[in-house]
Amino acid sequence: MRPYIFKETNWKRVRDEEYQVAVLPWGATEAHNFHLPFGTDIYESDAIANESARIAWEKKAKVIVLPTIPIGVNTGQTDIKLTLNLNPGTQMSILMDIVESLIAHDIFKLLIMNSHGGNDFKQIIREVGLAFPDMFMGTCNWFQSVDKDQFFENNGDHADEMETSLMLHIHPELVLPIEVAGRGEAKKLKIRAFNENWAWTERKWTRVTSDTGIGNPEKANKEKGEKYFIAITEKLGELLVDLASTAIDDMYE
Ligand SMILES: [Zn+2]
């Protein structure tokens, strides 16, 4: 029973522990090309949050990983069979309730560890923060924490070489043979600005890709996944240590 994982630990332990930072992993349940499980973002969330919390705990940071929220914003994928969607407004209600619960037990720092590109917690944090000004909240995307190009040959952003390698490292038993996978070819939008990073529109997923993947996974392997996993969990572990050791009223240099 790891004392920093809420669902594993127990009242006997929790009663006497002073936690400083709560970590809320947030995933999604959606199609990941033909070869990866629907719960890929959940498995990634669990593995990355647990390992980065272990690194932080060993450096005396009192962190507690809350259970991963398994459903995310999938408004652009609702026509893909069995994709589940949680609207941003619903996410905000969930976050409000979690923050209220944490504050009642003297935990005033919360980090959302996001695993899914469709989730965006910035605006939600602004609004929840107005309702609960005593709570310090942050969000991070582990998939942007290190430079992917140093680890993978083909870039992409969904069920790609990175995600396939990661799953081959953390849950190889759930990955179908790579021959089953589509090539993850993605169409660009006709309006050029929307392909640049200053203009944005939601992509209609089934128009963009025929196999639900974006990015060719064929060069994925376990070794790449392990290296990448170590790099991101070290970086996230450091963030947790910094969060635990920095006072809320002393955040600026
Ligand atoms: Zn994913």
PDB file of N, CA and C in Angstrom, residues 7-103:
ATOM      1  N   LYS A   7      -6.335   5.700  -3.242  1.00  0.00           N
ATOM      2  CA  LYS A   7      -7.194   4.515  -3.311  1.00  0.00           C
ATOM      3  C   LYS A   7      -6.529   3.281  -2.699  1.00  0.00           C
ATOM      4  N   GLU A   8      -5.213   3.309  -2.506  1.00  0.00           N
ATOM      5  CA  GLU A   8      -4.532   2.153  -1.913  1.00  0.00           C
ATOM      6  C   GLU A   8      -4.377   2.273  -0.410  1.00  0.00           C
ATOM      7  N   THR A   9      -4.295   3.520   0.057  1.00  0.00           N
ATOM      8  CA  THR A   9      -3.978   3.695   1.470  1.00  0.00           C
ATOM      9  C   THR A   9      -5.250   3.563   2.319  1.00  0.00           C
ATOM     10  N   ASN A  10      -5.129   3.771   3.602  1.00  0.00           N
ATOM     11  CA  ASN A  10      -6.244   3.457   4.499  1.00  0.00           C
ATOM     12  C   ASN A  10      -6.399   4.529   5.571  1.00  0.00           C
ATOM     13  N   TRP A  11      -7.523   4.472   6.215  1.00  0.00           N
ATOM     14  CA  TRP A  11      -7.877   5.447   7.246  1.00  0.00           C
ATOM     15  C   TRP A  11      -6.838   5.468   8.369  1.00  0.00           C
ATOM     16  N   LYS A  12      -6.303   4.283   8.695  1.00  0.00           N
ATOM     17  CA  LYS A  12      -5.285   4.183   9.749  1.00  0.00           C
ATOM     18  C   LYS A  12      -4.100   5.095   9.427  1.00  0.00           C
ATOM     19  N   ARG A  13      -3.697   5.076   8.153  1.00  0.00           N
ATOM     20  CA  ARG A  13      -2.546   5.859   7.724  1.00  0.00           C
ATOM     21  C   ARG A  13      -2.914   7.322   7.462  1.00  0.00           C
ATOM     22  N   VAL A  14      -4.017   7.504   6.772  1.00  0.00           N
ATOM     23  CA  VAL A  14      -4.408   8.849   6.340  1.00  0.00           C
ATOM     24  C   VAL A  14      -4.717   9.754   7.533  1.00  0.00           C
ATOM     25  N   ARG A  15      -5.289   9.149   8.584  1.00  0.00           N
ATOM     26  CA  ARG A  15      -5.699   9.916   9.772  1.00  0.00           C
ATOM     27  C   ARG A  15      -4.533  10.735  10.345  1.00  0.00           C
ATOM     28  N   ASP A  16      -3.339  10.140  10.331  1.00  0.00           N
ATOM     29  CA  ASP A  16      -2.197  10.804  10.981  1.00  0.00           C
ATOM     30  C   ASP A  16      -1.226  11.468  10.013  1.00  0.00           C
ATOM     31  N   GLU A  17      -1.550  11.442   8.732  1.00  0.00           N
ATOM     32  CA  GLU A  17      -0.625  12.002   7.735  1.00  0.00           C
ATOM     33  C   GLU A  17      -1.015  13.440   7.410  1.00  0.00           C
ATOM     34  N   GLU A  18      -0.011  14.302   7.231  1.00  0.00           N
ATOM     35  CA  GLU A  18      -0.287  15.695   6.835  1.00  0.00           C
ATOM     36  C   GLU A  18       0.052  15.845   5.359  1.00  0.00           C
ATOM     37  N   TYR A  19      -0.938  15.774   4.510  1.00  0.00           N
ATOM     38  CA  TYR A  19      -0.673  15.918   3.079  1.00  0.00           C
ATOM     39  C   TYR A  19      -0.613  17.390   2.686  1.00  0.00           C
ATOM     40  N   GLN A  20       0.300  17.705   1.753  1.00  0.00           N
ATOM     41  CA  GLN A  20       0.461  19.096   1.329  1.00  0.00           C
ATOM     42  C   GLN A  20      -0.130  19.351  -0.058  1.00  0.00           C
ATOM     43  N   VAL A  21      -0.004  18.358  -0.933  1.00  0.00           N
ATOM     44  CA  VAL A  21      -0.424  18.560  -2.326  1.00  0.00           C
ATOM     45  C   VAL A  21      -1.296  17.388  -2.779  1.00  0.00           C
ATOM     46  N   ALA A  22      -2.465  17.699  -3.327  1.00  0.00           N
ATOM     47  CA  ALA A  22      -3.286  16.651  -3.942  1.00  0.00           C
ATOM     48  C   ALA A  22      -3.039  16.678  -5.448  1.00  0.00           C
ATOM     49  N   VAL A  23      -2.956  15.494  -6.031  1.00  0.00           N
ATOM     50  CA  VAL A  23      -2.755  15.374  -7.477  1.00  0.00           C
ATOM     51  C   VAL A  23      -4.016  14.731  -8.052  1.00  0.00           C
ATOM     52  N   LEU A  24      -4.590  15.388  -9.055  1.00  0.00           N
ATOM     53  CA  LEU A  24      -5.794  14.841  -9.675  1.00  0.00           C
ATOM     54  C   LEU A  24      -5.495  14.487 -11.130  1.00  0.00           C
ATOM     55  N   PRO A  25      -5.256  13.195 -11.405  1.00  0.00           N
ATOM     56  CA  PRO A  25      -5.036  12.804 -12.802  1.00  0.00           C
ATOM     57  C   PRO A  25      -6.380  12.798 -13.533  1.00  0.00           C
ATOM     58  N   TRP A  26      -6.365  13.306 -14.759  1.00  0.00           N
ATOM     59  CA  TRP A  26      -7.632  13.382 -15.512  1.00  0.00           C
ATOM     60  C   TRP A  26      -7.399  12.828 -16.913  1.00  0.00           C
ATOM     61  N   GLY A  27      -8.119  11.766 -17.255  1.00  0.00           N
ATOM     62  CA  GLY A  27      -7.926  11.107 -18.542  1.00  0.00           C
ATOM     63  C   GLY A  27      -9.110  11.284 -19.471  1.00  0.00           C
ATOM     64  N   ALA A  28      -9.396  10.245 -20.239  1.00  0.00           N
ATOM     65  CA  ALA A  28     -10.507  10.211 -21.182  1.00  0.00           C
ATOM     66  C   ALA A  28     -10.691   8.752 -21.588  1.00  0.00           C
ATOM     67  N   THR A  29     -11.852   8.446 -22.131  1.00  0.00           N
ATOM     68  CA  THR A  29     -12.074   7.091 -22.663  1.00  0.00           C
ATOM     69  C   THR A  29     -12.493   7.241 -24.113  1.00  0.00           C
ATOM     70  N   GLU A  30     -11.590   6.914 -25.008  1.00  0.00           N
ATOM     71  CA  GLU A  30     -11.827   7.192 -26.428  1.00  0.00           C
ATOM     72  C   GLU A  30     -10.995   6.253 -27.295  1.00  0.00           C
ATOM     73  N   ALA A  31     -11.414   6.109 -28.547  1.00  0.00           N
ATOM     74  CA  ALA A  31     -10.691   5.234 -29.472  1.00  0.00           C
ATOM     75  C   ALA A  31      -9.275   5.741 -29.714  1.00  0.00           C
ATOM     76  N   HIS A  32      -8.311   4.814 -29.700  1.00  0.00           N
ATOM     77  CA  HIS A  32      -6.899   5.128 -29.948  1.00  0.00           C
ATOM     78  C   HIS A  32      -6.396   4.245 -31.089  1.00  0.00           C
ATOM     79  N   ASN A  33      -6.708   4.665 -32.325  1.00  0.00           N
ATOM     80  CA  ASN A  33      -6.374   3.850 -33.498  1.00  0.00           C
ATOM     81  C   ASN A  33      -6.962   2.445 -33.250  1.00  0.00           C
ATOM     82  N   PHE A  34      -6.519   1.436 -33.979  1.00  0.00           N
ATOM     83  CA  PHE A  34      -7.110   0.098 -33.805  1.00  0.00           C
ATOM     84  C   PHE A  34      -6.393  -0.718 -32.739  1.00  0.00           C
ATOM     85  N   HIS A  35      -5.181  -0.298 -32.377  1.00  0.00           N
ATOM     86  CA  HIS A  35      -4.321  -1.185 -31.597  1.00  0.00           C
ATOM     87  C   HIS A  35      -4.200  -0.861 -30.112  1.00  0.00           C
ATOM     88  N   LEU A  36      -4.618   0.349 -29.703  1.00  0.00           N
ATOM     89  CA  LEU A  36      -4.489   0.716 -28.284  1.00  0.00           C
ATOM     90  C   LEU A  36      -5.864   0.711 -27.613  1.00  0.00           C
ATOM     91  N   PRO A  37      -5.906   0.473 -26.302  1.00  0.00           N
ATOM     92  CA  PRO A  37      -7.206   0.413 -25.615  1.00  0.00           C
ATOM     93  C   PRO A  37      -7.894   1.780 -25.504  1.00  0.00           C
ATOM     94  N   PHE A  38      -9.202   1.748 -25.379  1.00  0.00           N
ATOM     95  CA  PHE A  38      -9.981   2.978 -25.176  1.00  0.00           C
ATOM     96  C   PHE A  38      -9.484   3.740 -23.943  1.00  0.00           C
ATOM     97  N   GLY A  39      -9.021   2.992 -22.962  1.00  0.00           N
ATOM     98  CA  GLY A  39      -8.586   3.626 -21.708  1.00  0.00           C
ATOM     99  C   GLY A  39      -7.132   4.058 -21.710  1.00  0.00           C
ATOM    100  N   THR A  40      -6.519   4.185 -22.871  1.00  0.00           N
ATOM    101  CA  THR A  40      -5.094   4.558 -22.935  1.00  0.00           C
ATOM    102  C   THR A  40      -4.767   5.769 -22.052  1.00  0.00           C
ATOM    103  N   ASP A  41      -5.581   6.819 -22.139  1.00  0.00           N
ATOM    104  CA  ASP A  41      -5.285   8.029 -21.348  1.00  0.00           C
ATOM    105  C   ASP A  41      -5.419   7.771 -19.844  1.00  0.00           C
ATOM    106  N   ILE A  42      -6.291   6.836 -19.479  1.00  0.00           N
ATOM    107  CA  ILE A  42      -6.444   6.495 -18.050  1.00  0.00           C
ATOM    108  C   ILE A  42      -5.209   5.735 -17.567  1.00  0.00           C
ATOM    109  N   TYR A  43      -4.784   4.749 -18.352  1.00  0.00           N
ATOM    110  CA  TYR A  43      -3.597   3.970 -17.965  1.00  0.00           C
ATOM    111  C   TYR A  43      -2.364   4.869 -17.883  1.00  0.00           C
ATOM    112  N   GLU A  44      -2.249   5.780 -18.841  1.00  0.00           N
ATOM    113  CA  GLU A  44      -1.115   6.716 -18.812  1.00  0.00           C
ATOM    114  C   GLU A  44      -1.198   7.601 -17.562  1.00  0.00           C
ATOM    115  N   SER A  45      -2.394   8.128 -17.296  1.00  0.00           N
ATOM    116  CA  SER A  45      -2.600   8.972 -16.101  1.00  0.00           C
ATOM    117  C   SER A  45      -2.167   8.254 -14.839  1.00  0.00           C
ATOM    118  N   ASP A  46      -2.667   7.037 -14.671  1.00  0.00           N
ATOM    119  CA  ASP A  46      -2.365   6.262 -13.452  1.00  0.00           C
ATOM    120  C   ASP A  46      -0.861   6.055 -13.311  1.00  0.00           C
ATOM    121  N   ALA A  47      -0.244   5.564 -14.367  1.00  0.00           N
ATOM    122  CA  ALA A  47       1.171   5.203 -14.291  1.00  0.00           C
ATOM    123  C   ALA A  47       2.049   6.432 -14.054  1.00  0.00           C
ATOM    124  N   ILE A  48       1.758   7.512 -14.759  1.00  0.00           N
ATOM    125  CA  ILE A  48       2.607   8.711 -14.664  1.00  0.00           C
ATOM    126  C   ILE A  48       2.398   9.408 -13.313  1.00  0.00           C
ATOM    127  N   ALA A  49       1.154   9.514 -12.890  1.00  0.00           N
ATOM    128  CA  ALA A  49       0.890  10.166 -11.592  1.00  0.00           C
ATOM    129  C   ALA A  49       1.505   9.349 -10.452  1.00  0.00           C
ATOM    130  N   ASN A  50       1.336   8.041 -10.491  1.00  0.00           N
ATOM    131  CA  ASN A  50       1.854   7.203  -9.402  1.00  0.00           C
ATOM    132  C   ASN A  50       3.371   7.265  -9.311  1.00  0.00           C
ATOM    133  N   GLU A  51       4.030   7.189 -10.451  1.00  0.00           N
ATOM    134  CA  GLU A  51       5.498   7.192 -10.439  1.00  0.00           C
ATOM    135  C   GLU A  51       6.054   8.569 -10.068  1.00  0.00           C
ATOM    136  N   SER A  52       5.447   9.637 -10.580  1.00  0.00           N
ATOM    137  CA  SER A  52       5.991  10.949 -10.206  1.00  0.00           C
ATOM    138  C   SER A  52       5.724  11.233  -8.728  1.00  0.00           C
ATOM    139  N   ALA A  53       4.608  10.743  -8.201  1.00  0.00           N
ATOM    140  CA  ALA A  53       4.340  10.912  -6.765  1.00  0.00           C
ATOM    141  C   ALA A  53       5.342  10.097  -5.934  1.00  0.00           C
ATOM    142  N   ARG A  54       5.708   8.921  -6.422  1.00  0.00           N
ATOM    143  CA  ARG A  54       6.702   8.107  -5.693  1.00  0.00           C
ATOM    144  C   ARG A  54       8.040   8.860  -5.615  1.00  0.00           C
ATOM    145  N   ILE A  55       8.440   9.446  -6.741  1.00  0.00           N
ATOM    146  CA  ILE A  55       9.700  10.205  -6.773  1.00  0.00           C
ATOM    147  C   ILE A  55       9.631  11.356  -5.760  1.00  0.00           C
ATOM    148  N   ALA A  56       8.501  12.062  -5.757  1.00  0.00           N
ATOM    149  CA  ALA A  56       8.348  13.206  -4.856  1.00  0.00           C
ATOM    150  C   ALA A  56       8.301  12.760  -3.391  1.00  0.00           C
ATOM    151  N   TRP A  57       7.582  11.679  -3.131  1.00  0.00           N
ATOM    152  CA  TRP A  57       7.435  11.174  -1.757  1.00  0.00           C
ATOM    153  C   TRP A  57       8.798  10.806  -1.173  1.00  0.00           C
ATOM    154  N   GLU A  58       9.639  10.211  -2.002  1.00  0.00           N
ATOM    155  CA  GLU A  58      10.969   9.831  -1.523  1.00  0.00           C
ATOM    156  C   GLU A  58      11.831  11.040  -1.215  1.00  0.00           C
ATOM    157  N   LYS A  59      11.431  12.187  -1.774  1.00  0.00           N
ATOM    158  CA  LYS A  59      12.141  13.430  -1.440  1.00  0.00           C
ATOM    159  C   LYS A  59      11.363  14.197  -0.366  1.00  0.00           C
ATOM    160  N   LYS A  60      10.529  13.482   0.370  1.00  0.00           N
ATOM    161  CA  LYS A  60       9.809  14.028   1.535  1.00  0.00           C
ATOM    162  C   LYS A  60       8.669  14.988   1.190  1.00  0.00           C
ATOM    163  N   ALA A  61       8.214  14.969  -0.059  1.00  0.00           N
ATOM    164  CA  ALA A  61       7.058  15.798  -0.416  1.00  0.00           C
ATOM    165  C   ALA A  61       5.801  15.001  -0.076  1.00  0.00           C
ATOM    166  N   LYS A  62       4.926  15.606   0.701  1.00  0.00           N
ATOM    167  CA  LYS A  62       3.709  14.907   1.125  1.00  0.00           C
ATOM    168  C   LYS A  62       2.607  15.091   0.085  1.00  0.00           C
ATOM    169  N   VAL A  63       2.609  14.196  -0.874  1.00  0.00           N
ATOM    170  CA  VAL A  63       1.633  14.286  -1.967  1.00  0.00           C
ATOM    171  C   VAL A  63       0.642  13.133  -1.853  1.00  0.00           C
ATOM    172  N   ILE A  64      -0.544  13.365  -2.369  1.00  0.00           N
ATOM    173  CA  ILE A  64      -1.545  12.289  -2.399  1.00  0.00           C
ATOM    174  C   ILE A  64      -2.221  12.289  -3.777  1.00  0.00           C
ATOM    175  N   VAL A  65      -2.145  11.147  -4.439  1.00  0.00           N
ATOM    176  CA  VAL A  65      -2.727  11.022  -5.781  1.00  0.00           C
ATOM    177  C   VAL A  65      -4.179  10.580  -5.651  1.00  0.00           C
ATOM    178  N   LEU A  66      -5.086  11.430  -6.096  1.00  0.00           N
ATOM    179  CA  LEU A  66      -6.519  11.101  -6.059  1.00  0.00           C
ATOM    180  C   LEU A  66      -6.837  10.133  -7.205  1.00  0.00           C
ATOM    181  N   PRO A  67      -7.969   9.457  -7.131  1.00  0.00           N
ATOM    182  CA  PRO A  67      -8.321   8.537  -8.228  1.00  0.00           C
ATOM    183  C   PRO A  67      -8.456   9.284  -9.559  1.00  0.00           C
ATOM    184  N   THR A  68      -7.953   8.690 -10.617  1.00  0.00           N
ATOM    185  CA  THR A  68      -8.027   9.292 -11.954  1.00  0.00           C
ATOM    186  C   THR A  68      -9.482   9.457 -12.395  1.00  0.00           C
ATOM    187  N   ILE A  69      -9.808  10.640 -12.907  1.00  0.00           N
ATOM    188  CA  ILE A  69     -11.135  10.838 -13.509  1.00  0.00           C
ATOM    189  C   ILE A  69     -11.060  10.225 -14.918  1.00  0.00           C
ATOM    190  N   PRO A  70     -11.899   9.217 -15.185  1.00  0.00           N
ATOM    191  CA  PRO A  70     -11.702   8.435 -16.407  1.00  0.00           C
ATOM    192  C   PRO A  70     -12.357   8.983 -17.672  1.00  0.00           C
ATOM    193  N   ILE A  71     -13.111  10.070 -17.563  1.00  0.00           N
ATOM    194  CA  ILE A  71     -13.826  10.587 -18.746  1.00  0.00           C
ATOM    195  C   ILE A  71     -13.437  12.041 -18.968  1.00  0.00           C
ATOM    196  N   GLY A  72     -13.225  12.410 -20.214  1.00  0.00           N
ATOM    197  CA  GLY A  72     -12.805  13.776 -20.525  1.00  0.00           C
ATOM    198  C   GLY A  72     -13.675  14.412 -21.593  1.00  0.00           C
ATOM    199  N   VAL A  73     -13.240  15.565 -22.066  1.00  0.00           N
ATOM    200  CA  VAL A  73     -13.981  16.289 -23.107  1.00  0.00           C
ATOM    201  C   VAL A  73     -13.715  15.618 -24.456  1.00  0.00           C
ATOM    202  N   ASN A  74     -14.760  15.057 -25.039  1.00  0.00           N
ATOM    203  CA  ASN A  74     -14.656  14.386 -26.343  1.00  0.00           C
ATOM    204  C   ASN A  74     -15.765  14.847 -27.272  1.00  0.00           C
ATOM    205  N   THR A  75     -16.053  16.153 -27.236  1.00  0.00           N
ATOM    206  CA  THR A  75     -17.148  16.699 -28.041  1.00  0.00           C
ATOM    207  C   THR A  75     -16.927  16.512 -29.547  1.00  0.00           C
ATOM    208  N   GLY A  76     -15.689  16.377 -29.963  1.00  0.00           N
ATOM    209  CA  GLY A  76     -15.403  16.218 -31.398  1.00  0.00           C
ATOM    210  C   GLY A  76     -15.368  14.771 -31.857  1.00  0.00           C
ATOM    211  N   GLN A  77     -15.577  13.832 -30.920  1.00  0.00           N
ATOM    212  CA  GLN A  77     -15.471  12.402 -31.270  1.00  0.00           C
ATOM    213  C   GLN A  77     -16.753  11.627 -31.000  1.00  0.00           C
ATOM    214  N   THR A  78     -17.862  12.338 -30.805  1.00  0.00           N
ATOM    215  CA  THR A  78     -19.081  11.661 -30.369  1.00  0.00           C
ATOM    216  C   THR A  78     -19.629  10.675 -31.411  1.00  0.00           C
ATOM    217  N   ASP A  79     -19.187  10.810 -32.668  1.00  0.00           N
ATOM    218  CA  ASP A  79     -19.671   9.868 -33.688  1.00  0.00           C
ATOM    219  C   ASP A  79     -18.780   8.625 -33.796  1.00  0.00           C
ATOM    220  N   ILE A  80     -17.777   8.513 -32.934  1.00  0.00           N
ATOM    221  CA  ILE A  80     -16.955   7.295 -32.924  1.00  0.00           C
ATOM    222  C   ILE A  80     -17.533   6.362 -31.852  1.00  0.00           C
ATOM    223  N   LYS A  81     -17.846   5.164 -32.247  1.00  0.00           N
ATOM    224  CA  LYS A  81     -18.575   4.236 -31.381  1.00  0.00           C
ATOM    225  C   LYS A  81     -17.986   4.128 -29.973  1.00  0.00           C
ATOM    226  N   LEU A  82     -18.855   4.309 -28.983  1.00  0.00           N
ATOM    227  CA  LEU A  82     -18.568   4.164 -27.557  1.00  0.00           C
ATOM    228  C   LEU A  82     -17.654   5.220 -26.939  1.00  0.00           C
ATOM    229  N   THR A  83     -17.324   6.250 -27.695  1.00  0.00           N
ATOM    230  CA  THR A  83     -16.574   7.355 -27.086  1.00  0.00           C
ATOM    231  C   THR A  83     -17.453   8.013 -26.021  1.00  0.00           C
ATOM    232  N   LEU A  84     -16.891   8.275 -24.850  1.00  0.00           N
ATOM    233  CA  LEU A  84     -17.643   8.948 -23.790  1.00  0.00           C
ATOM    234  C   LEU A  84     -17.236  10.415 -23.722  1.00  0.00           C
ATOM    235  N   ASN A  85     -18.196  11.284 -23.493  1.00  0.00           N
ATOM    236  CA  ASN A  85     -17.909  12.723 -23.405  1.00  0.00           C
ATOM    237  C   ASN A  85     -18.357  13.290 -22.071  1.00  0.00           C
ATOM    238  N   LEU A  86     -17.497  14.107 -21.482  1.00  0.00           N
ATOM    239  CA  LEU A  86     -17.862  14.897 -20.301  1.00  0.00           C
ATOM    240  C   LEU A  86     -17.686  16.353 -20.716  1.00  0.00           C
ATOM    241  N   ASN A  87     -18.750  17.151 -20.633  1.00  0.00           N
ATOM    242  CA  ASN A  87     -18.635  18.546 -21.059  1.00  0.00           C
ATOM    243  C   ASN A  87     -17.757  19.354 -20.102  1.00  0.00           C
ATOM    244  N   PRO A  88     -17.123  20.428 -20.601  1.00  0.00           N
ATOM    245  CA  PRO A  88     -16.288  21.252 -19.718  1.00  0.00           C
ATOM    246  C   PRO A  88     -17.049  21.761 -18.488  1.00  0.00           C
ATOM    247  N   GLY A  89     -18.337  22.097 -18.667  1.00  0.00           N
ATOM    248  CA  GLY A  89     -19.128  22.574 -17.530  1.00  0.00           C
ATOM    249  C   GLY A  89     -19.274  21.499 -16.445  1.00  0.00           C
ATOM    250  N   THR A  90     -19.403  20.253 -16.886  1.00  0.00           N
ATOM    251  CA  THR A  90     -19.489  19.141 -15.930  1.00  0.00           C
ATOM    252  C   THR A  90     -18.147  18.969 -15.229  1.00  0.00           C
ATOM    253  N   GLN A  91     -17.068  19.119 -15.984  1.00  0.00           N
ATOM    254  CA  GLN A  91     -15.738  19.024 -15.364  1.00  0.00           C
ATOM    255  C   GLN A  91     -15.591  20.079 -14.271  1.00  0.00           C
ATOM    256  N   MET A  92     -16.129  21.265 -14.546  1.00  0.00           N
ATOM    257  CA  MET A  92     -16.008  22.320 -13.541  1.00  0.00           C
ATOM    258  C   MET A  92     -16.788  21.964 -12.280  1.00  0.00           C
ATOM    259  N   SER A  93     -17.984  21.388 -12.440  1.00  0.00           N
ATOM    260  CA  SER A  93     -18.761  20.974 -11.261  1.00  0.00           C
ATOM    261  C   SER A  93     -17.998  19.937 -10.444  1.00  0.00           C
ATOM    262  N   ILE A  94     -17.388  18.989 -11.137  1.00  0.00           N
ATOM    263  CA  ILE A  94     -16.615  17.945 -10.442  1.00  0.00           C
ATOM    264  C   ILE A  94     -15.459  18.586  -9.676  1.00  0.00           C
ATOM    265  N   LEU A  95     -14.773  19.498 -10.341  1.00  0.00           N
ATOM    266  CA  LEU A  95     -13.617  20.137  -9.702  1.00  0.00           C
ATOM    267  C   LEU A  95     -14.050  20.965  -8.490  1.00  0.00           C
ATOM    268  N   MET A  96     -15.163  21.673  -8.609  1.00  0.00           N
ATOM    269  CA  MET A  96     -15.699  22.451  -7.471  1.00  0.00           C
ATOM    270  C   MET A  96     -15.883  21.541  -6.254  1.00  0.00           C
ATOM    271  N   ASP A  97     -16.509  20.388  -6.472  1.00  0.00           N
ATOM    272  CA  ASP A  97     -16.799  19.476  -5.351  1.00  0.00           C
ATOM    273  C   ASP A  97     -15.515  18.907  -4.756  1.00  0.00           C
ATOM    274  N   ILE A  98     -14.557  18.593  -5.609  1.00  0.00           N
ATOM    275  CA  ILE A  98     -13.292  18.038  -5.104  1.00  0.00           C
ATOM    276  C   ILE A  98     -12.538  19.092  -4.299  1.00  0.00           C
ATOM    277  N   VAL A  99     -12.502  20.310  -4.805  1.00  0.00           N
ATOM    278  CA  VAL A  99     -11.804  21.392  -4.099  1.00  0.00           C
ATOM    279  C   VAL A  99     -12.458  21.650  -2.744  1.00  0.00           C
ATOM    280  N   GLU A 100     -13.775  21.675  -2.725  1.00  0.00           N
ATOM    281  CA  GLU A 100     -14.489  21.889  -1.459  1.00  0.00           C
ATOM    282  C   GLU A 100     -14.126  20.793  -0.451  1.00  0.00           C
ATOM    283  N   SER A 101     -14.042  19.560  -0.917  1.00  0.00           N
ATOM    284  CA  SER A 101     -13.695  18.437  -0.032  1.00  0.00           C
ATOM    285  C   SER A 101     -12.274  18.571   0.494  1.00  0.00           C
ATOM    286  N   LEU A 102     -11.352  18.938  -0.371  1.00  0.00           N
ATOM    287  CA  LEU A 102      -9.940  19.034   0.035  1.00  0.00           C
ATOM    288  C   LEU A 102      -9.739  20.144   1.058  1.00  0.00           C
ATOM    289  N   ILE A 103     -10.362  21.299   0.796  1.00  0.00           N
ATOM    290  CA  ILE A 103     -10.210  22.436   1.713  1.00  0.00           C
ATOM    291  C   ILE A 103     -10.732  22.078   3.107  1.00  0.00           C
TER     292      ILE A 103
END
